[in-house]
Amino acid sequence: MEKVCLIGAGSTKYGKLEDSIIDIALQASVDAIESAGIEPKEIQAGYISNVFGIADKQVHLGPVIMSNLGIPEVPSLSIESACGSGSVSFREAYANVAAGFYDAVLATGVEKVTHTGTEWTTTYFSYCSDFFYEGGAGASFPGLFASMARAYLAEFKATEEDLAMVAVKNHDNGLLNPKAHLRKKITIDDVMKSAVVASPLKLYDCCPFSDGASAVIICSEKFAKAHTKNYVEVIGSGRGGSPAALQGRDHITTIPSTVIAAQAAYKMAGITAKDIDFAEVHDCFTIAELVDTEDLGFFEKGKAAQAVREGRTKLNADISINPSGGLKSKGHPIGATGIGQVVEVFDQLTGKAGERTVKDAKIGLTHNFGATGASCAVHIFKSV
Ligand SMILES: CC(C)(COP(=O)(O)OP(=O)(O)OC[C@H]1O[C@@H](n2cnc3c(N)ncnc32)[C@H](O)[C@@H]1OP(=O)(O)O)[C@@H](O)C(=O)NCCC(=O)NCCS
């Protein structure tokens, strides 16, 4: 296999955006191409992650993006894997470069939904669940993650305040990120007093609906060395699956796909969870961050709440979790999220993360899943 590297990354702001889905996808793509210092014609394939292009009247995004970049002849692939679309698309781009099919590819993730309103978006997002058992029976994603939260709080004697601390930390990090959707300082009291969405989850336990686009340039080591000295190496890539509906799982305080994907990524990288300096994890709801950080091996099962209470996951503490602000504060434009995590890792490892820089970081991890973790991909990156 070829060594695979990142040489460029770009992102729009996340939030409620006015521009069309194509315009924001192009803004992020051009940003990534310029940051890589390459010409569009050097790109040999495009990987486009998106879930609800239909909401902005544009599907088959790949050829439209490639045409607007002035490279209509370049093949592209549109990928949907619910909220995990970005990481699954990144994995396909990674695999094709690793296999030697291409020297340099563009991976762009994009979502544009906020104009449709909460009712529409909640309904459409529920189509990403196992609709027969979940969405069709009235379960929204806040409801499904609330079930996981109830089980976790009962099994591990954690509290709603522990969940709130995750939100407070991620909002603190998001305040340092100019591209974050919710840039707002919050307190535990604010979280506890915010409106109940699906008990025990309250407004500030939830990620928002966001628009946004993110893009990265993925290439062979040879291509990277020919263009720049400031690049990042992809050293681990893992994918996993879980029973699509929560009811099909033995336990709902762990996500099997995360465990499988993480083990594969650590094995490929030849490292363990202890070697990770920072991680961008899928905190669509505060409970998810607790479950993720245990499934990724950062903490023993049932111990993540205590770690958060002790401040061990804050920026520049033991392991910085979600330095970007995570889905909770940075936002969650579902097709873009997994690529946005890679943008954060690229910025961190190439000295572009400004005030939220994780000091002396050498190894970063991204973790992104679809629905309640039915699909998942984990990637590990190293500075050179
Ligand atoms: C939590 C949720 C129900 C709130 O929706 P809503 O009540 O319609 O919220 P609105 O968009 O009307 O916003 C109302 C206010 O709350 C704020 N807000 C909205 N969502 C927020 C969130 N998740 N966290 C913090 N503040 C939020 C808005 O900024 C707005 O504040 P303002 O009045 O000061 O401008 C919705 O964001 C949600 O369902 N989130 C989860 C998305 C999801 O499931 N994603 C997939 C994960 S698997």
PDB file of C-alpha atoms in Angstrom, residues 23-313:
ATOM      1  CA  ASP A  23     -21.814  27.330  -3.411  1.00  0.00           C
ATOM      2  CA  ILE A  24     -20.801  26.200   0.080  1.00  0.00           C
ATOM      3  CA  ALA A  25     -19.327  22.931  -1.247  1.00  0.00           C
ATOM      4  CA  LEU A  26     -17.254  24.989  -3.699  1.00  0.00           C
ATOM      5  CA  GLN A  27     -16.116  27.471  -1.039  1.00  0.00           C
ATOM      6  CA  ALA A  28     -14.714  24.614   1.092  1.00  0.00           C
ATOM      7  CA  SER A  29     -13.239  22.785  -1.925  1.00  0.00           C
ATOM      8  CA  VAL A  30     -11.469  25.877  -3.285  1.00  0.00           C
ATOM      9  CA  ASP A  31     -10.205  26.619   0.229  1.00  0.00           C
ATOM     10  CA  ALA A  32      -8.722  23.104   0.436  1.00  0.00           C
ATOM     11  CA  ILE A  33      -7.169  23.289  -3.041  1.00  0.00           C
ATOM     12  CA  GLU A  34      -5.596  26.681  -2.287  1.00  0.00           C
ATOM     13  CA  SER A  35      -4.350  25.506   1.100  1.00  0.00           C
ATOM     14  CA  ALA A  36      -2.671  22.543  -0.658  1.00  0.00           C
ATOM     15  CA  GLY A  37      -1.048  24.876  -3.185  1.00  0.00           C
ATOM     16  CA  ILE A  38      -2.166  22.724  -6.116  1.00  0.00           C
ATOM     17  CA  GLU A  39      -4.136  23.325  -9.317  1.00  0.00           C
ATOM     18  CA  PRO A  40      -7.626  21.784  -9.663  1.00  0.00           C
ATOM     19  CA  LYS A  41      -6.384  19.799 -12.677  1.00  0.00           C
ATOM     20  CA  GLU A  42      -4.009  17.864 -10.388  1.00  0.00           C
ATOM     21  CA  ILE A  43      -7.047  16.276  -8.684  1.00  0.00           C
ATOM     22  CA  GLN A  44      -7.780  12.832 -10.110  1.00  0.00           C
ATOM     23  CA  ALA A  45     -11.051  11.959  -8.315  1.00  0.00           C
ATOM     24  CA  GLY A  46     -13.677  13.518  -6.056  1.00  0.00           C
ATOM     25  CA  TYR A  47     -15.464  11.943  -3.064  1.00  0.00           C
ATOM     26  CA  ILE A  48     -18.549  13.889  -2.029  1.00  0.00           C
ATOM     27  CA  SER A  49     -20.410  13.136   1.202  1.00  0.00           C
ATOM     28  CA  ASN A  50     -23.955  14.396   1.641  1.00  0.00           C
ATOM     29  CA  VAL A  51     -27.270  13.097   2.985  1.00  0.00           C
ATOM     30  CA  PHE A  52     -30.077  15.541   2.113  1.00  0.00           C
ATOM     31  CA  GLY A  53     -29.036  17.308  -1.109  1.00  0.00           C
ATOM     32  CA  ILE A  54     -32.679  16.933  -2.025  1.00  0.00           C
ATOM     33  CA  ALA A  55     -33.498  19.608   0.590  1.00  0.00           C
ATOM     34  CA  ASP A  56     -31.665  22.181  -1.529  1.00  0.00           C
ATOM     35  CA  LYS A  57     -32.839  20.700  -4.856  1.00  0.00           C
ATOM     36  CA  GLN A  58     -29.483  19.223  -5.865  1.00  0.00           C
ATOM     37  CA  VAL A  59     -28.411  15.598  -5.753  1.00  0.00           C
ATOM     38  CA  HIS A  60     -25.705  13.969  -7.925  1.00  0.00           C
ATOM     39  CA  LEU A  61     -23.439  16.564  -6.369  1.00  0.00           C
ATOM     40  CA  GLY A  62     -20.101  15.151  -7.579  1.00  0.00           C
ATOM     41  CA  PRO A  63     -20.266  16.082 -11.277  1.00  0.00           C
ATOM     42  CA  VAL A  64     -21.746  19.495 -10.461  1.00  0.00           C
ATOM     43  CA  ILE A  65     -18.907  20.272  -8.046  1.00  0.00           C
ATOM     44  CA  MET A  66     -16.251  18.963 -10.451  1.00  0.00           C
ATOM     45  CA  SER A  67     -17.737  20.991 -13.346  1.00  0.00           C
ATOM     46  CA  ASN A  68     -17.710  24.171 -11.263  1.00  0.00           C
ATOM     47  CA  LEU A  69     -14.086  23.518 -10.316  1.00  0.00           C
ATOM     48  CA  GLY A  70     -13.273  23.433 -14.050  1.00  0.00           C
ATOM     49  CA  ILE A  71     -12.483  19.705 -14.070  1.00  0.00           C
ATOM     50  CA  PRO A  72     -15.684  18.077 -15.438  1.00  0.00           C
ATOM     51  CA  GLU A  73     -13.739  15.089 -16.781  1.00  0.00           C
ATOM     52  CA  VAL A  74     -12.638  14.026 -13.279  1.00  0.00           C
ATOM     53  CA  PRO A  75     -14.687  11.099 -11.875  1.00  0.00           C
ATOM     54  CA  SER A  76     -16.546  11.576  -8.624  1.00  0.00           C
ATOM     55  CA  LEU A  77     -18.519   9.476  -6.174  1.00  0.00           C
ATOM     56  CA  SER A  78     -21.344  10.691  -3.934  1.00  0.00           C
ATOM     57  CA  ILE A  79     -21.525   8.872  -0.597  1.00  0.00           C
ATOM     58  CA  GLU A  80     -24.338   8.721   1.977  1.00  0.00           C
ATOM     59  CA  SER A  81     -23.846   7.061   5.347  1.00  0.00           C
ATOM     60  CA  ALA A  82     -26.109   9.255   7.514  1.00  0.00           C
ATOM     61  CA  CYS A  83     -24.191  11.415  10.025  1.00  0.00           C
ATOM     62  CA  GLY A  84     -21.085   9.312   9.311  1.00  0.00           C
ATOM     63  CA  SER A  85     -21.036  10.105   5.588  1.00  0.00           C
ATOM     64  CA  GLY A  86     -17.895  12.246   5.823  1.00  0.00           C
ATOM     65  CA  SER A  87     -15.699   9.640   7.482  1.00  0.00           C
ATOM     66  CA  VAL A  88     -16.949   6.842   5.235  1.00  0.00           C
ATOM     67  CA  SER A  89     -16.215   8.997   2.196  1.00  0.00           C
ATOM     68  CA  PHE A  90     -12.776   9.848   3.612  1.00  0.00           C
ATOM     69  CA  ARG A  91     -12.121   6.137   4.021  1.00  0.00           C
ATOM     70  CA  GLU A  92     -12.976   5.472   0.347  1.00  0.00           C
ATOM     71  CA  ALA A  93     -10.680   8.300  -0.744  1.00  0.00           C
ATOM     72  CA  TYR A  94      -7.950   6.961   1.567  1.00  0.00           C
ATOM     73  CA  ALA A  95      -8.342   3.396   0.237  1.00  0.00           C
ATOM     74  CA  ASN A  96      -8.131   4.460  -3.393  1.00  0.00           C
ATOM     75  CA  VAL A  97      -4.954   6.479  -2.827  1.00  0.00           C
ATOM     76  CA  ALA A  98      -3.475   3.686  -0.680  1.00  0.00           C
ATOM     77  CA  ALA A  99      -4.215   1.184  -3.459  1.00  0.00           C
ATOM     78  CA  GLY A 100      -2.391   3.370  -5.961  1.00  0.00           C
ATOM     79  CA  PHE A 101      -5.397   4.202  -8.142  1.00  0.00           C
ATOM     80  CA  TYR A 102      -4.887   7.942  -7.664  1.00  0.00           C
ATOM     81  CA  ASP A 103      -2.087  10.295  -6.553  1.00  0.00           C
ATOM     82  CA  ALA A 104      -4.335  13.100  -5.331  1.00  0.00           C
ATOM     83  CA  VAL A 105      -8.087  13.310  -4.634  1.00  0.00           C
ATOM     84  CA  LEU A 106     -10.565  15.790  -3.194  1.00  0.00           C
ATOM     85  CA  ALA A 107     -12.957  14.757  -0.397  1.00  0.00           C
ATOM     86  CA  THR A 108     -15.718  17.304   0.185  1.00  0.00           C
ATOM     87  CA  GLY A 109     -18.581  16.955   2.661  1.00  0.00           C
ATOM     88  CA  VAL A 110     -21.601  19.242   2.575  1.00  0.00           C
ATOM     89  CA  GLU A 111     -25.070  19.689   4.092  1.00  0.00           C
ATOM     90  CA  LYS A 112     -27.701  22.409   3.716  1.00  0.00           C
ATOM     91  CA  VAL A 113     -30.866  21.817   5.756  1.00  0.00           C
ATOM     92  CA  THR A 114     -31.585  24.612   8.224  1.00  0.00           C
ATOM     93  CA  HIS A 115     -33.923  26.436   5.819  1.00  0.00           C
ATOM     94  CA  THR A 116     -36.344  23.509   6.073  1.00  0.00           C
ATOM     95  CA  GLY A 117     -37.062  23.979   9.804  1.00  0.00           C
ATOM     96  CA  THR A 118     -36.826  21.698  12.825  1.00  0.00           C
ATOM     97  CA  GLU A 119     -39.958  19.621  12.102  1.00  0.00           C
ATOM     98  CA  TRP A 120     -38.927  18.708   8.543  1.00  0.00           C
ATOM     99  CA  THR A 121     -35.322  18.074   9.508  1.00  0.00           C
ATOM    100  CA  THR A 122     -36.201  15.907  12.514  1.00  0.00           C
ATOM    101  CA  THR A 123     -38.514  13.809  10.332  1.00  0.00           C
ATOM    102  CA  TYR A 124     -35.998  13.419   7.494  1.00  0.00           C
ATOM    103  CA  PHE A 125     -33.138  12.646   9.871  1.00  0.00           C
ATOM    104  CA  SER A 126     -35.259   9.847  11.366  1.00  0.00           C
ATOM    105  CA  TYR A 127     -35.104   8.131   7.945  1.00  0.00           C
ATOM    106  CA  CYS A 128     -31.433   7.468   8.806  1.00  0.00           C
ATOM    107  CA  SER A 129     -32.509   5.199  11.691  1.00  0.00           C
ATOM    108  CA  ASP A 130     -33.818   1.644  11.159  1.00  0.00           C
ATOM    109  CA  PHE A 131     -37.127   3.199  10.175  1.00  0.00           C
ATOM    110  CA  PHE A 132     -39.271   0.086  10.674  1.00  0.00           C
ATOM    111  CA  TYR A 133     -38.336  -0.207  14.346  1.00  0.00           C
ATOM    112  CA  GLU A 134     -37.304   3.350  15.223  1.00  0.00           C
ATOM    113  CA  GLY A 135     -38.254   6.414  13.108  1.00  0.00           C
ATOM    114  CA  GLY A 136     -41.501   4.818  11.937  1.00  0.00           C
ATOM    115  CA  ALA A 137     -42.439   4.074  15.543  1.00  0.00           C
ATOM    116  CA  GLY A 138     -41.953   7.729  16.472  1.00  0.00           C
ATOM    117  CA  ALA A 139     -38.360   7.681  17.734  1.00  0.00           C
ATOM    118  CA  SER A 140     -36.304  10.758  16.816  1.00  0.00           C
ATOM    119  CA  PHE A 141     -32.522  10.862  17.291  1.00  0.00           C
ATOM    120  CA  PRO A 142     -32.798  12.885  20.497  1.00  0.00           C
ATOM    121  CA  GLY A 143     -35.188  10.150  21.720  1.00  0.00           C
ATOM    122  CA  LEU A 144     -32.844   7.300  20.788  1.00  0.00           C
ATOM    123  CA  PHE A 145     -29.826   8.934  22.435  1.00  0.00           C
ATOM    124  CA  ALA A 146     -31.992   9.717  25.473  1.00  0.00           C
ATOM    125  CA  SER A 147     -32.552   5.942  25.817  1.00  0.00           C
ATOM    126  CA  MET A 148     -28.794   5.426  25.759  1.00  0.00           C
ATOM    127  CA  ALA A 149     -28.355   8.217  28.309  1.00  0.00           C
ATOM    128  CA  ARG A 150     -30.946   6.710  30.689  1.00  0.00           C
ATOM    129  CA  ALA A 151     -29.235   3.326  30.493  1.00  0.00           C
ATOM    130  CA  TYR A 152     -25.782   4.871  31.043  1.00  0.00           C
ATOM    131  CA  LEU A 153     -26.812   7.014  34.011  1.00  0.00           C
ATOM    132  CA  ALA A 154     -28.450   4.002  35.666  1.00  0.00           C
ATOM    133  CA  GLU A 155     -25.664   1.506  34.946  1.00  0.00           C
ATOM    134  CA  PHE A 156     -22.702   3.698  35.904  1.00  0.00           C
ATOM    135  CA  LYS A 157     -24.246   5.985  38.527  1.00  0.00           C
ATOM    136  CA  ALA A 158     -23.461   9.055  36.430  1.00  0.00           C
ATOM    137  CA  THR A 159     -25.566  12.211  36.664  1.00  0.00           C
ATOM    138  CA  GLU A 160     -27.223  14.727  34.370  1.00  0.00           C
ATOM    139  CA  GLU A 161     -24.617  17.252  35.617  1.00  0.00           C
ATOM    140  CA  ASP A 162     -21.891  14.976  34.204  1.00  0.00           C
ATOM    141  CA  LEU A 163     -23.592  15.194  30.808  1.00  0.00           C
ATOM    142  CA  ALA A 164     -23.839  18.958  31.218  1.00  0.00           C
ATOM    143  CA  MET A 165     -20.071  19.194  31.818  1.00  0.00           C
ATOM    144  CA  VAL A 166     -19.450  17.732  28.354  1.00  0.00           C
ATOM    145  CA  ALA A 167     -21.561  20.523  26.823  1.00  0.00           C
ATOM    146  CA  VAL A 168     -19.812  23.218  28.881  1.00  0.00           C
ATOM    147  CA  LYS A 169     -16.358  21.949  27.819  1.00  0.00           C
ATOM    148  CA  ASN A 170     -17.274  21.746  24.144  1.00  0.00           C
ATOM    149  CA  HIS A 171     -18.836  25.218  24.172  1.00  0.00           C
ATOM    150  CA  ASP A 172     -15.608  26.520  25.796  1.00  0.00           C
ATOM    151  CA  ASN A 173     -13.594  25.008  22.936  1.00  0.00           C
ATOM    152  CA  GLY A 174     -16.062  26.252  20.313  1.00  0.00           C
ATOM    153  CA  LEU A 175     -15.620  29.794  21.608  1.00  0.00           C
ATOM    154  CA  LEU A 176     -12.031  29.554  20.335  1.00  0.00           C
ATOM    155  CA  ASN A 177     -13.156  28.381  16.887  1.00  0.00           C
ATOM    156  CA  PRO A 178     -14.202  31.202  14.523  1.00  0.00           C
ATOM    157  CA  LYS A 179     -16.023  28.692  12.289  1.00  0.00           C
ATOM    158  CA  ALA A 180     -18.181  27.153  15.040  1.00  0.00           C
ATOM    159  CA  HIS A 181     -21.989  27.340  14.854  1.00  0.00           C
ATOM    160  CA  LEU A 182     -22.801  27.913  18.561  1.00  0.00           C
ATOM    161  CA  ARG A 183     -20.128  30.245  19.954  1.00  0.00           C
ATOM    162  CA  LYS A 184     -21.576  30.834  23.338  1.00  0.00           C
ATOM    163  CA  LYS A 185     -20.198  30.416  26.860  1.00  0.00           C
ATOM    164  CA  ILE A 186     -22.560  28.239  28.909  1.00  0.00           C
ATOM    165  CA  THR A 187     -22.580  26.987  32.509  1.00  0.00           C
ATOM    166  CA  ILE A 188     -23.772  23.738  34.055  1.00  0.00           C
ATOM    167  CA  ASP A 189     -26.720  25.689  35.411  1.00  0.00           C
ATOM    168  CA  ASP A 190     -27.617  26.899  31.888  1.00  0.00           C
ATOM    169  CA  VAL A 191     -27.612  23.312  30.648  1.00  0.00           C
ATOM    170  CA  MET A 192     -29.656  22.020  33.577  1.00  0.00           C
ATOM    171  CA  LYS A 193     -32.242  24.793  33.138  1.00  0.00           C
ATOM    172  CA  SER A 194     -32.489  24.506  29.334  1.00  0.00           C
ATOM    173  CA  ALA A 195     -35.651  23.038  27.823  1.00  0.00           C
ATOM    174  CA  VAL A 196     -36.060  19.268  27.990  1.00  0.00           C
ATOM    175  CA  VAL A 197     -35.831  17.794  24.473  1.00  0.00           C
ATOM    176  CA  ALA A 198     -36.001  14.068  25.331  1.00  0.00           C
ATOM    177  CA  SER A 199     -35.420  13.411  29.024  1.00  0.00           C
ATOM    178  CA  PRO A 200     -32.712  13.338  30.336  1.00  0.00           C
ATOM    179  CA  LEU A 201     -31.355  15.295  27.338  1.00  0.00           C
ATOM    180  CA  LYS A 202     -31.964  19.027  27.323  1.00  0.00           C
ATOM    181  CA  LEU A 203     -31.422  21.675  24.638  1.00  0.00           C
ATOM    182  CA  TYR A 204     -27.756  22.148  25.552  1.00  0.00           C
ATOM    183  CA  ASP A 205     -27.126  18.391  25.532  1.00  0.00           C
ATOM    184  CA  CYS A 206     -27.979  18.333  21.810  1.00  0.00           C
ATOM    185  CA  CYS A 207     -25.978  19.316  18.753  1.00  0.00           C
ATOM    186  CA  PRO A 208     -27.797  21.817  16.532  1.00  0.00           C
ATOM    187  CA  PHE A 209     -28.962  21.351  12.961  1.00  0.00           C
ATOM    188  CA  SER A 210     -26.245  23.054  10.884  1.00  0.00           C
ATOM    189  CA  ASP A 211     -25.352  23.921   7.308  1.00  0.00           C
ATOM    190  CA  GLY A 212     -21.727  23.765   6.255  1.00  0.00           C
ATOM    191  CA  ALA A 213     -19.058  22.255   4.046  1.00  0.00           C
ATOM    192  CA  SER A 214     -15.536  20.962   4.634  1.00  0.00           C
ATOM    193  CA  ALA A 215     -12.934  19.604   2.229  1.00  0.00           C
ATOM    194  CA  VAL A 216      -9.486  17.991   2.277  1.00  0.00           C
ATOM    195  CA  ILE A 217      -6.860  17.007  -0.285  1.00  0.00           C
ATOM    196  CA  ILE A 218      -5.679  13.413   0.183  1.00  0.00           C
ATOM    197  CA  CYS A 219      -2.599  12.204  -1.680  1.00  0.00           C
ATOM    198  CA  SER A 220       0.306   9.789  -1.909  1.00  0.00           C
ATOM    199  CA  GLU A 221       3.455  10.526   0.103  1.00  0.00           C
ATOM    200  CA  LYS A 222       5.342  11.183  -3.138  1.00  0.00           C
ATOM    201  CA  PHE A 223       2.768  13.773  -4.222  1.00  0.00           C
ATOM    202  CA  ALA A 224       2.825  15.403  -0.761  1.00  0.00           C
ATOM    203  CA  LYS A 225       6.628  15.680  -0.702  1.00  0.00           C
ATOM    204  CA  ALA A 226       6.623  17.220  -4.173  1.00  0.00           C
ATOM    205  CA  HIS A 227       4.294  20.019  -3.005  1.00  0.00           C
ATOM    206  CA  THR A 228       4.994  20.862   0.643  1.00  0.00           C
ATOM    207  CA  LYS A 229       6.947  20.100   3.805  1.00  0.00           C
ATOM    208  CA  ASN A 230       3.941  20.819   6.045  1.00  0.00           C
ATOM    209  CA  TYR A 231       1.718  17.779   5.605  1.00  0.00           C
ATOM    210  CA  VAL A 232       0.076  15.096   7.729  1.00  0.00           C
ATOM    211  CA  GLU A 233       0.271  11.326   7.378  1.00  0.00           C
ATOM    212  CA  VAL A 234      -2.766   9.030   7.729  1.00  0.00           C
ATOM    213  CA  ILE A 235      -1.448   6.113   9.805  1.00  0.00           C
ATOM    214  CA  GLY A 236      -4.622   4.222  10.679  1.00  0.00           C
ATOM    215  CA  SER A 237      -8.041   3.615   9.123  1.00  0.00           C
ATOM    216  CA  GLY A 238     -10.784   1.397  10.509  1.00  0.00           C
ATOM    217  CA  ARG A 239     -14.450   0.801   9.774  1.00  0.00           C
ATOM    218  CA  GLY A 240     -17.114  -1.045  11.704  1.00  0.00           C
ATOM    219  CA  GLY A 241     -20.828  -1.771  11.836  1.00  0.00           C
ATOM    220  CA  SER A 242     -23.494  -2.309  14.513  1.00  0.00           C
ATOM    221  CA  PRO A 243     -27.068  -3.658  14.418  1.00  0.00           C
ATOM    222  CA  ALA A 244     -28.909  -0.699  12.845  1.00  0.00           C
ATOM    223  CA  ALA A 245     -31.652  -0.516  15.493  1.00  0.00           C
ATOM    224  CA  LEU A 246     -30.783  -0.064  19.177  1.00  0.00           C
ATOM    225  CA  GLN A 247     -33.067  -2.980  20.056  1.00  0.00           C
ATOM    226  CA  GLY A 248     -30.786  -5.357  18.133  1.00  0.00           C
ATOM    227  CA  ARG A 249     -27.840  -4.685  20.448  1.00  0.00           C
ATOM    228  CA  ASP A 250     -26.883  -6.579  23.610  1.00  0.00           C
ATOM    229  CA  HIS A 251     -26.002  -3.338  25.406  1.00  0.00           C
ATOM    230  CA  ILE A 252     -26.860   0.272  24.573  1.00  0.00           C
ATOM    231  CA  THR A 253     -24.101   1.834  26.669  1.00  0.00           C
ATOM    232  CA  THR A 254     -21.505   0.916  24.057  1.00  0.00           C
ATOM    233  CA  ILE A 255     -21.448   1.253  20.262  1.00  0.00           C
ATOM    234  CA  PRO A 256     -20.022  -1.904  18.657  1.00  0.00           C
ATOM    235  CA  SER A 257     -19.038  -0.206  15.382  1.00  0.00           C
ATOM    236  CA  THR A 258     -16.799   2.235  17.260  1.00  0.00           C
ATOM    237  CA  VAL A 259     -14.975  -0.560  19.070  1.00  0.00           C
ATOM    238  CA  ILE A 260     -14.440  -2.501  15.826  1.00  0.00           C
ATOM    239  CA  ALA A 261     -13.312   0.550  13.824  1.00  0.00           C
ATOM    240  CA  ALA A 262     -10.988   1.782  16.590  1.00  0.00           C
ATOM    241  CA  GLN A 263      -9.313  -1.594  17.042  1.00  0.00           C
ATOM    242  CA  ALA A 264      -8.682  -1.825  13.297  1.00  0.00           C
ATOM    243  CA  ALA A 265      -7.279   1.717  13.154  1.00  0.00           C
ATOM    244  CA  TYR A 266      -4.990   1.221  16.194  1.00  0.00           C
ATOM    245  CA  LYS A 267      -3.747  -2.079  14.757  1.00  0.00           C
ATOM    246  CA  MET A 268      -2.921  -0.503  11.409  1.00  0.00           C
ATOM    247  CA  ALA A 269      -1.156   2.427  13.091  1.00  0.00           C
ATOM    248  CA  GLY A 270       0.719   0.123  15.475  1.00  0.00           C
ATOM    249  CA  ILE A 271      -0.287   2.227  18.490  1.00  0.00           C
ATOM    250  CA  THR A 272      -2.790   2.169  21.364  1.00  0.00           C
ATOM    251  CA  ALA A 273      -5.314   4.656  22.708  1.00  0.00           C
ATOM    252  CA  LYS A 274      -2.629   5.916  25.135  1.00  0.00           C
ATOM    253  CA  ASP A 275      -0.639   7.365  22.215  1.00  0.00           C
ATOM    254  CA  ILE A 276      -3.432   9.697  21.055  1.00  0.00           C
ATOM    255  CA  ASP A 277      -2.853  13.385  21.919  1.00  0.00           C
ATOM    256  CA  PHE A 278      -6.296  14.657  20.906  1.00  0.00           C
ATOM    257  CA  ALA A 279      -9.467  13.352  19.302  1.00  0.00           C
ATOM    258  CA  GLU A 280     -12.429  14.716  17.416  1.00  0.00           C
ATOM    259  CA  VAL A 281     -15.265  12.388  18.453  1.00  0.00           C
ATOM    260  CA  HIS A 282     -18.924  12.127  17.475  1.00  0.00           C
ATOM    261  CA  ASP A 283     -20.697  14.045  20.273  1.00  0.00           C
ATOM    262  CA  CYS A 284     -24.082  14.490  18.582  1.00  0.00           C
ATOM    263  CA  PHE A 285     -25.480  14.419  22.133  1.00  0.00           C
ATOM    264  CA  THR A 286     -23.455  14.771  25.337  1.00  0.00           C
ATOM    265  CA  ILE A 287     -24.055  11.119  26.219  1.00  0.00           C
ATOM    266  CA  ALA A 288     -22.392  10.089  22.950  1.00  0.00           C
ATOM    267  CA  GLU A 289     -19.081  11.689  23.961  1.00  0.00           C
ATOM    268  CA  LEU A 290     -18.996   9.633  27.181  1.00  0.00           C
ATOM    269  CA  VAL A 291     -19.752   6.406  25.325  1.00  0.00           C
ATOM    270  CA  ASP A 292     -17.313   7.242  22.486  1.00  0.00           C
ATOM    271  CA  THR A 293     -14.348   7.986  24.725  1.00  0.00           C
ATOM    272  CA  GLU A 294     -14.811   4.633  26.461  1.00  0.00           C
ATOM    273  CA  ASP A 295     -15.333   2.698  23.218  1.00  0.00           C
ATOM    274  CA  LEU A 296     -12.202   4.339  21.758  1.00  0.00           C
ATOM    275  CA  GLY A 297     -10.237   3.054  24.764  1.00  0.00           C
ATOM    276  CA  PHE A 298      -9.404   6.434  26.346  1.00  0.00           C
ATOM    277  CA  PHE A 299     -11.226   5.455  29.556  1.00  0.00           C
ATOM    278  CA  GLU A 300     -12.428   2.215  31.104  1.00  0.00           C
ATOM    279  CA  LYS A 301     -16.094   1.353  30.655  1.00  0.00           C
ATOM    280  CA  GLY A 302     -18.187   3.508  32.982  1.00  0.00           C
ATOM    281  CA  LYS A 303     -15.307   5.865  33.863  1.00  0.00           C
ATOM    282  CA  ALA A 304     -15.732   8.622  31.248  1.00  0.00           C
ATOM    283  CA  ALA A 305     -18.103  10.678  33.408  1.00  0.00           C
ATOM    284  CA  GLN A 306     -15.527  10.746  36.195  1.00  0.00           C
ATOM    285  CA  ALA A 307     -12.818  11.781  33.711  1.00  0.00           C
ATOM    286  CA  VAL A 308     -14.989  14.694  32.549  1.00  0.00           C
ATOM    287  CA  ARG A 309     -15.713  15.658  36.173  1.00  0.00           C
ATOM    288  CA  GLU A 310     -11.956  15.758  36.800  1.00  0.00           C
ATOM    289  CA  GLY A 311     -11.413  17.965  33.744  1.00  0.00           C
ATOM    290  CA  ARG A 312      -9.217  15.373  32.040  1.00  0.00           C
ATOM    291  CA  THR A 313     -10.785  15.898  28.585  1.00  0.00           C
TER     292      THR A 313
END
